[in-house]
C-alpha positions as a Python dict, from the first residue, in 0.01 Angstrom:
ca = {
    (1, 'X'): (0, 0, 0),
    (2, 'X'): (-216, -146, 266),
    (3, 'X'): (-377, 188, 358),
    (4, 'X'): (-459, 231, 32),
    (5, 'X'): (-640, -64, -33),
    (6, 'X'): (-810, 8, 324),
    (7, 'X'): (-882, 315, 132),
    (8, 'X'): (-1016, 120, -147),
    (9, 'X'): (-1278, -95, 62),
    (10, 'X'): (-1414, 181, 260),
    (11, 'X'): (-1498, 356, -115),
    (12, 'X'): (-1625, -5, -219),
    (13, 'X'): (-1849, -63, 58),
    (14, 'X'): (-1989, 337, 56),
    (15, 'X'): (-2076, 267, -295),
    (16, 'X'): (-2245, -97, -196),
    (17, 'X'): (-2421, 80, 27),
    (18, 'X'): (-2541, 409, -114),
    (19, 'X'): (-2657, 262, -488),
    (20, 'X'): (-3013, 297, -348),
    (21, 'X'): (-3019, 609, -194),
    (22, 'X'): (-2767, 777, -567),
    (23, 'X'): (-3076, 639, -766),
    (24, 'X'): (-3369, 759, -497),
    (25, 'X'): (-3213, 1114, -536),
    (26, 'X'): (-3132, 1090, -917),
    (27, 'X'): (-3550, 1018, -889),
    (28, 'X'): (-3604, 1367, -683),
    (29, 'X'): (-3354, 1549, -909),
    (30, 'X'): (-3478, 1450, -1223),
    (31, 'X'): (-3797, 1361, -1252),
    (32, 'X'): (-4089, 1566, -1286),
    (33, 'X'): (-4240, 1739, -972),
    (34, 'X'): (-4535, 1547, -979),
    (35, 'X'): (-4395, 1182, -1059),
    (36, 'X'): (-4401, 908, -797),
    (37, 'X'): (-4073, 908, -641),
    (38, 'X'): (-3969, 557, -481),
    (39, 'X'): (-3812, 732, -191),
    (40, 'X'): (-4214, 835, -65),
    (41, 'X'): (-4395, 511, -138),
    (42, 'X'): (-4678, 447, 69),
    (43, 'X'): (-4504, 130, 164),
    (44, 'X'): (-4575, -198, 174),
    (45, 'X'): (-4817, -423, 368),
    (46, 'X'): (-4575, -557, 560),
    (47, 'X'): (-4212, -396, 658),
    (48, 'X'): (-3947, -544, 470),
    (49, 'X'): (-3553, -449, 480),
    (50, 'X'): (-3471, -205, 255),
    (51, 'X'): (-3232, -329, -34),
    (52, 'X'): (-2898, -179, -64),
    (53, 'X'): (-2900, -175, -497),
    (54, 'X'): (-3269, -132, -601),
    (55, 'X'): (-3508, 99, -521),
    (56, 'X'): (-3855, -27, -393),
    (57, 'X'): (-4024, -13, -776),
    (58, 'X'): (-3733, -226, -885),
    (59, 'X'): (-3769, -482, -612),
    (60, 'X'): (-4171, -497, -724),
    (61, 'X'): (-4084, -552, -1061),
    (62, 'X'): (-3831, -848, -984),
    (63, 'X'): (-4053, -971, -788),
    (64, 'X'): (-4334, -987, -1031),
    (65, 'X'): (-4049, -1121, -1323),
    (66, 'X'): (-4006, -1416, -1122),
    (67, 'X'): (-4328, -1481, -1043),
    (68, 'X'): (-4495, -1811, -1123),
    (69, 'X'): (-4819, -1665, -1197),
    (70, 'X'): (-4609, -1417, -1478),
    (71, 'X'): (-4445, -1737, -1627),
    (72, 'X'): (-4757, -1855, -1715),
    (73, 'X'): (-4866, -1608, -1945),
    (74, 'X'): (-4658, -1720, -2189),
    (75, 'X'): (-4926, -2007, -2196),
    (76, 'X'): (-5232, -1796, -2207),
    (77, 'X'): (-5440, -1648, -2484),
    (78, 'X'): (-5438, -1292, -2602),
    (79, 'X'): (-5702, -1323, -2864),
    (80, 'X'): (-5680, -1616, -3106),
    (81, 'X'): (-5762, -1948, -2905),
    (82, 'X'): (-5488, -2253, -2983),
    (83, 'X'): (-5409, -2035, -3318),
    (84, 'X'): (-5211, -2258, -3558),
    (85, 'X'): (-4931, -2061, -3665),
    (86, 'X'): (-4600, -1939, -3361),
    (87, 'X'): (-4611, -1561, -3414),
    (88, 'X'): (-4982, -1465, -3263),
    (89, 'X'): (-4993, -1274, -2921),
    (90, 'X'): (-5047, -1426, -2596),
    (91, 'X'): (-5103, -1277, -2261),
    (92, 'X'): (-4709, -1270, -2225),
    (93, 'X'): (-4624, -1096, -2518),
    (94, 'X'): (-4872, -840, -2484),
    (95, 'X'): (-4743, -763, -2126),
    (96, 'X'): (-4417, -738, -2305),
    (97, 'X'): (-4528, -500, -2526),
    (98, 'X'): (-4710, -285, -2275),
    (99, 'X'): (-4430, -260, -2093),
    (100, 'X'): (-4207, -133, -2327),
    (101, 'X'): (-4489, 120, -2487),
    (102, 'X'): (-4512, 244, -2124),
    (103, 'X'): (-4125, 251, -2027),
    (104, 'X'): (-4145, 460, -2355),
    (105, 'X'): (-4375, 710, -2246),
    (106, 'X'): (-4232, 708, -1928),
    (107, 'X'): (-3873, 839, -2007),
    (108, 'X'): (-4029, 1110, -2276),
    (109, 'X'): (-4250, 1256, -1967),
    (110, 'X'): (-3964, 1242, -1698),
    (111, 'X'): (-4189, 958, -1507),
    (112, 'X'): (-4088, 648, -1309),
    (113, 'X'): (-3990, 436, -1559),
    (114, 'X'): (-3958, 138, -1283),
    (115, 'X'): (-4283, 219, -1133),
    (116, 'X'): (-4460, 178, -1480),
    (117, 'X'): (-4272, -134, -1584),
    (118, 'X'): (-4382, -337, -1239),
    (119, 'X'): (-4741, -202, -1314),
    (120, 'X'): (-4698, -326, -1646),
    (121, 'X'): (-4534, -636, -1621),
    (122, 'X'): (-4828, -721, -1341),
    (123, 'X'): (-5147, -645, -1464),
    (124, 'X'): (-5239, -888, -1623),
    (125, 'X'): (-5142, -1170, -1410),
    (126, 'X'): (-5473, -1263, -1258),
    (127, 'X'): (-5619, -1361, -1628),
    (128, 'X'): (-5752, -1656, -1738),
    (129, 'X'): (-5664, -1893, -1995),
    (130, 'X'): (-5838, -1857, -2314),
    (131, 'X'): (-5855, -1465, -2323),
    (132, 'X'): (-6112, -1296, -2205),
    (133, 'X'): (-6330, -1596, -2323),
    (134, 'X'): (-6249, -1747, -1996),
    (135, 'X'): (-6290, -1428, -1812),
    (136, 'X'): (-6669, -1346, -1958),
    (137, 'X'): (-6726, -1733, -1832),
    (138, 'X'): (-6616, -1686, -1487),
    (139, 'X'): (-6789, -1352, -1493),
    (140, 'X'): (-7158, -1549, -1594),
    (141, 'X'): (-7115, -1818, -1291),
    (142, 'X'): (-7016, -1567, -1035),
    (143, 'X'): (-7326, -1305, -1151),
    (144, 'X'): (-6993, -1079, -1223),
    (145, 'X'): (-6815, -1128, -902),
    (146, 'X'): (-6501, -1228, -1130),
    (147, 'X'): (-6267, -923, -1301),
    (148, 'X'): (-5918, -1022, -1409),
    (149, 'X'): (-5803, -687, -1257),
    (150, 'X'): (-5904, -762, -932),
    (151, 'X'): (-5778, -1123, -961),
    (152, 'X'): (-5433, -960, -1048),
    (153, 'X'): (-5459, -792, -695),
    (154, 'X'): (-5524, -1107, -554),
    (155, 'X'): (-5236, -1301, -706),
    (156, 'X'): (-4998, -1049, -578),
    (157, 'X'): (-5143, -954, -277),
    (158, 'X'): (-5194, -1350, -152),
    (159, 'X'): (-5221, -1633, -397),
    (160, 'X'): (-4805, -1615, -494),
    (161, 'X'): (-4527, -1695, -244),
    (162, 'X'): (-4765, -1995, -94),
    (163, 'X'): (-5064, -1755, 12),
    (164, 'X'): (-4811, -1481, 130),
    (165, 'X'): (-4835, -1241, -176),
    (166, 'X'): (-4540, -1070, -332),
    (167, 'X'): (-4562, -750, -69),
    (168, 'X'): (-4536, -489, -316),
    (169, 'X'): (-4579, -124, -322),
    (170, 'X'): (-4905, 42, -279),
    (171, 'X'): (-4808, 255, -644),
    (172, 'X'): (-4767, -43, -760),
    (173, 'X'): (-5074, -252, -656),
    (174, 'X'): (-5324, 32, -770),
    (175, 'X'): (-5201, 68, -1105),
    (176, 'X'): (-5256, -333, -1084),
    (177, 'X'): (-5622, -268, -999),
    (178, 'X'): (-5677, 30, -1190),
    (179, 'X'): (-5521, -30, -1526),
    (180, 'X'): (-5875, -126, -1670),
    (181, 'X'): (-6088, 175, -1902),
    (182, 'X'): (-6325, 228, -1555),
    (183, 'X'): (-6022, 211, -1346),
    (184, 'X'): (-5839, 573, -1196),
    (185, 'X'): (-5495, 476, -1151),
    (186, 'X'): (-5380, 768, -848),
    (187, 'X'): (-5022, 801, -1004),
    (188, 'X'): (-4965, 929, -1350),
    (189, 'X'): (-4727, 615, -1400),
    (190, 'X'): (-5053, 392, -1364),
    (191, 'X'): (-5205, 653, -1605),
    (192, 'X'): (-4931, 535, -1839),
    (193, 'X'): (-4991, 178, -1799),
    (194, 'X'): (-5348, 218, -1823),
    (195, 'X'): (-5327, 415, -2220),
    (196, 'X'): (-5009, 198, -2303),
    (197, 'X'): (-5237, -111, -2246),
    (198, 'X'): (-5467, -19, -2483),
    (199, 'X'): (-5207, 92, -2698),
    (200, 'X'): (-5085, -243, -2738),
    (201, 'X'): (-5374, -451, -2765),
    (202, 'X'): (-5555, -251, -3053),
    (203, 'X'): (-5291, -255, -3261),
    (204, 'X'): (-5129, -621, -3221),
    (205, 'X'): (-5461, -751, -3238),
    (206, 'X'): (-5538, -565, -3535),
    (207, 'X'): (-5172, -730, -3634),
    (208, 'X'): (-5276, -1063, -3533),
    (209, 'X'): (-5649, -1025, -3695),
    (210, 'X'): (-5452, -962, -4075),
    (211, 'X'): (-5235, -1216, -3981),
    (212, 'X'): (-5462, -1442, -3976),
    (213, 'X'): (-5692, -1343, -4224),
    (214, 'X'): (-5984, -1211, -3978),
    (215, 'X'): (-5908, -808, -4104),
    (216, 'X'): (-5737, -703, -4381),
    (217, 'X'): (-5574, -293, -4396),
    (218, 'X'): (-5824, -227, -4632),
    (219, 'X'): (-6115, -319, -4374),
    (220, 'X'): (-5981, -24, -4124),
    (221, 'X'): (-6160, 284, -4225),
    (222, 'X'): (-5937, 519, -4377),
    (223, 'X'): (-6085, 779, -4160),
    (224, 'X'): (-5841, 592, -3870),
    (225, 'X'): (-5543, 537, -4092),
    (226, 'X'): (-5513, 857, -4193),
    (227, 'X'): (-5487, 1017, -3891),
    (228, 'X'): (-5264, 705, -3708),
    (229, 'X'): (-5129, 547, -4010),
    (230, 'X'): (-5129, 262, -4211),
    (231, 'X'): (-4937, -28, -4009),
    (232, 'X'): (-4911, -103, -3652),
    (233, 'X'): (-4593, 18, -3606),
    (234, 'X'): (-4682, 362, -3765),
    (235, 'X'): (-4974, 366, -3529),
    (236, 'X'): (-4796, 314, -3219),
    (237, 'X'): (-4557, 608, -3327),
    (238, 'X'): (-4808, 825, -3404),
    (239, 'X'): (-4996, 768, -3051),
    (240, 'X'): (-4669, 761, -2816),
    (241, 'X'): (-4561, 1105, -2989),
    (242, 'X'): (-4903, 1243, -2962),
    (243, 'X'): (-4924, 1129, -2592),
    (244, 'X'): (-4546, 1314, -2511),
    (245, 'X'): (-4656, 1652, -2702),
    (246, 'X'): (-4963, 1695, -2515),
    (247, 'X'): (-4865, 1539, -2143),
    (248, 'X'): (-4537, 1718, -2102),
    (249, 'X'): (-4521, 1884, -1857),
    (250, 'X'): (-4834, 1858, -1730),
    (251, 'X'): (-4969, 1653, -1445),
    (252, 'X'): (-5220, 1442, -1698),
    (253, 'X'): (-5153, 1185, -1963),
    (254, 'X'): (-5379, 1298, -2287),
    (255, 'X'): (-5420, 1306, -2655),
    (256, 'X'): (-5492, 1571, -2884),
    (257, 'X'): (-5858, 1598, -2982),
    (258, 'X'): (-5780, 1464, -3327),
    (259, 'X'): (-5548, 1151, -3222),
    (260, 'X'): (-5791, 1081, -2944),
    (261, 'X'): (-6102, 1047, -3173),
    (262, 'X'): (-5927, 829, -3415),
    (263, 'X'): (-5759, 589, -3172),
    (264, 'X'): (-6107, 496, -2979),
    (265, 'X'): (-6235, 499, -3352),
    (266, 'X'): (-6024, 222, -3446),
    (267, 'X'): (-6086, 31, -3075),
    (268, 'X'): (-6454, 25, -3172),
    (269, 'X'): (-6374, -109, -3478),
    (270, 'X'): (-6173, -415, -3346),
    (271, 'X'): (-6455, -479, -3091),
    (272, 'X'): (-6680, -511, -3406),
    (273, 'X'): (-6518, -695, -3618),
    (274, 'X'): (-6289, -925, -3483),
    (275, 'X'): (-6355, -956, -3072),
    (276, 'X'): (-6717, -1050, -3169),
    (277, 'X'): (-6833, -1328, -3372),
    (278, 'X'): (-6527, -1359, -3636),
    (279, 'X'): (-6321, -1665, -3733),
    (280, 'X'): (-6088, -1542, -3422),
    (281, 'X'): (-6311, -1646, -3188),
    (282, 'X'): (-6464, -1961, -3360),
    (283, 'X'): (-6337, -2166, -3072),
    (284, 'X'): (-6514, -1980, -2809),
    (285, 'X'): (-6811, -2213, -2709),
    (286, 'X'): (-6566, -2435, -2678),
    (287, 'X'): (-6354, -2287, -2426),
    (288, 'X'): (-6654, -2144, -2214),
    (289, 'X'): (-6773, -2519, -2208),
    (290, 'X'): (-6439, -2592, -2097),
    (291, 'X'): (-6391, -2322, -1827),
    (292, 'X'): (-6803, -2398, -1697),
    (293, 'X'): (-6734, -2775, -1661),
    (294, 'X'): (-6423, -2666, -1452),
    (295, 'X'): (-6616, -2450, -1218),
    (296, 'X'): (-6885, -2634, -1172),
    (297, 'X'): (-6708, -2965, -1126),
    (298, 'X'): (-6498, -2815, -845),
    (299, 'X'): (-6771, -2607, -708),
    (300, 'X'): (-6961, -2932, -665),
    (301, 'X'): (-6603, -3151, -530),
    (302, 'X'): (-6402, -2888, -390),
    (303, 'X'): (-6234, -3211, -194),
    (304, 'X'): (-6064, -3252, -529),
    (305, 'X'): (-5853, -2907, -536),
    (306, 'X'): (-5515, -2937, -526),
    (307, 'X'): (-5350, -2956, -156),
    (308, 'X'): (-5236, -2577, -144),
    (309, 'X'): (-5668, -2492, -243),
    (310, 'X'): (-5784, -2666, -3),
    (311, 'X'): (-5599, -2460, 277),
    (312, 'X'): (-5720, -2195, 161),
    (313, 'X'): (-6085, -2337, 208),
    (314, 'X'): (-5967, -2433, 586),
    (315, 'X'): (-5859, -2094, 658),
    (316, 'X'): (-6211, -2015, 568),
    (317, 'X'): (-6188, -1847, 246),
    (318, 'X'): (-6519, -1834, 0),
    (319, 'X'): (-6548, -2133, -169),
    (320, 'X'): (-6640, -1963, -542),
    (321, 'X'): (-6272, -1698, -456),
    (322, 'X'): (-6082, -2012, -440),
    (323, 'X'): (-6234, -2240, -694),
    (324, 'X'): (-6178, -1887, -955),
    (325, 'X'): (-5847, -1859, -800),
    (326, 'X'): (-5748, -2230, -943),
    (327, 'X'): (-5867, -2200, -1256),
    (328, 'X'): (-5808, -1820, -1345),
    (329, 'X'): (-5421, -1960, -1282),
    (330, 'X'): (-5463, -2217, -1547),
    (331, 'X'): (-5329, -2214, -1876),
    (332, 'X'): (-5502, -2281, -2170),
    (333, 'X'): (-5327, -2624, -2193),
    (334, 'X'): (-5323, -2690, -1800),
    (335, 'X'): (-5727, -2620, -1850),
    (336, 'X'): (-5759, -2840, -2134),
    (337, 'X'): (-5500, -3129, -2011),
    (338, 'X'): (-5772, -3078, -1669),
    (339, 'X'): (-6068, -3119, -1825),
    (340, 'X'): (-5964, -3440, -2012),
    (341, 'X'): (-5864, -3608, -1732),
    (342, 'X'): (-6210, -3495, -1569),
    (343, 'X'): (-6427, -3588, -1799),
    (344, 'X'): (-6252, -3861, -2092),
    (345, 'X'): (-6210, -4170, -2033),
    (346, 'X'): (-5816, -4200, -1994),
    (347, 'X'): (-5817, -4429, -2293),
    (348, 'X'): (-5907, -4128, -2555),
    (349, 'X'): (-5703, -3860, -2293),
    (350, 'X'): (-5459, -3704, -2566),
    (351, 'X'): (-5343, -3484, -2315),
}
């Protein structure tokens, strides 16, 4: 009996031990030649011990899940500013929903599915409150030295973990920066993240437009509907089965011709009609005052940043990086409850 259970620890601690490496081969075995295995990162920034369970993607993506800067997207806009009703988007949501379009795609293709769902889960975690409202702001006051993309790099490259960053993968970090239209993500997975994000936003904010009585299906040319189909969901099938039919296999993520047309069709559309100058964005004056009062009051008194600022500024960082850095973390109610205190007279404060 007790050389069996000897037996039985040795097997125990050989399987403690080798969960990393069975999944880092299953990766090599199964995946597509040209997928990012986690066994041949480029690294890290700085050498960390290896886990014993999770492979390096999985690590990034916990790290990013437990983030602060991901907890507070479930406090930032998407599109509709301070909407009334609980089932609009915001910035969290629509991470969700990336992630799972890409995770999706991912499997289908035979690609990392933990290397797109820490891209995924990240990108967007360098945006400001109020949408891209707040970004186009920050973008006027800097003369365009502001992108949320880049910011994302920042937050997990140095702003999280007290100016120490998260450490994660290179993969990982350029699908981060790259995930934007311009961008040119250098694994497929970041391919995947970068379609999957637009993916998501065209049709929930489509969703969120009816919803709240900014579109309604009749308004989307039929020319679009007929070729993705008639309701979000239908849409999102049509593209993600499109996507796998002409990508696998291949070392490129791609539409047909047909699908393709329609799809940045209907993202036109949206741009047209309800990200400029409809009842969605009939509180954006108001945030942009709110965002340029921010900046420029700190700008002016950077003495009043918060403690963990203001080492940043004594370790000689640019004054405009870490004055963007405070309030690109803010969420819309952190900017609001800010401004208040700035600039009402604590009597009338509602915040």
């Amino acid at each position: 009996m007790g050389r069996l259970c000897r037996i039985i620890i040795v097997c125990k601690e050989a399987i403690k031990v080798c969960q990393r490496q069975i999944q880092e081969q299953f990766e090599i075995d199964y995946l597509q030649s040209f997928s990012q295995k986690a066994r041949y990162s480029k690294g890290r920034v700085r050498m960390d011990e290896e886990c014993e369970v999770r492979t390096a993607f999985q690590r990034d993506r916990d790290r990013i899940l437990h983030s602060k800067a991901f907890r507070r997207l479930a406090h930032k806009t998407q599109v509709f500013i301070s909407p009334e009703g609980d089932h609009y988007r915001t910035r969290l949501t629509h991470t969700l929903e990336v992630a799972q379009i890409s995770r999706t795609l991912a499997r289908a293709l035979r690609l990392n599915e933990d290397l797109v769902e820490a891209i995924a889960l990240g990108h967007d975690l360098g945006h400001t409150p109020f949408g891209h409202t707040g970004e186009f702001m920050l973008q006027e006051l800097t003369n365009h030295q502001f992108h949320h993309n880049y910011q994302s790099l920042r937050v997990v490259e140095y702003i999280e973990n007290k100016g120490r960053g998260l450490n994660l993968t290179w993969e990982v970090r350029d699908g981060i920066m790259n995930h934007q239209t311009k961008g040119n993500p250098a694994t497929l997975e970041g391919k995947i993240v970068q379609i999957s994000d637009k993916i998501a936003y065209v049709n929930h904010d489509i969703d969120d437009a009816i919803r709240g009585q900014v579109l309604e299906v009749s308004d989307i040319p039929e020319m679009y509907r007929s070729v993705l189909g008639e309701t979000s969901s239908k849409r999102i099938d049509t593209l993600i089965k499109d996507i796998i039919e002409n990508s696998y296999g291949l070392p490129q993520i791609r539409m047909s011709e047909q699908v393709e047309i329609a799809f940045k069709g209907l993202r036109a559309f949206l741009f047209k009609h309800v990200y400029v100058g409809s009842a969605a964005k009939e509180q954006e004056q108001k945030a942009k005052h709110v965002v340029k009062q921010l900046y420029e009051y700190y700008m002016d008194k950077p003495d009043k940043l918060p403690q963990n600022y203001l080492k940043e500024l004594e370790d000689g960082e640019d004054k405009m990086k870490v004055v963007c850095d405070y309030i690109a973390g803010m969420t819309d109610r952190y900017a609001l409850h800010t401004y208040c205190e700035l600039f009402f007279p604590t009597s009338w404060n509602i915040y």
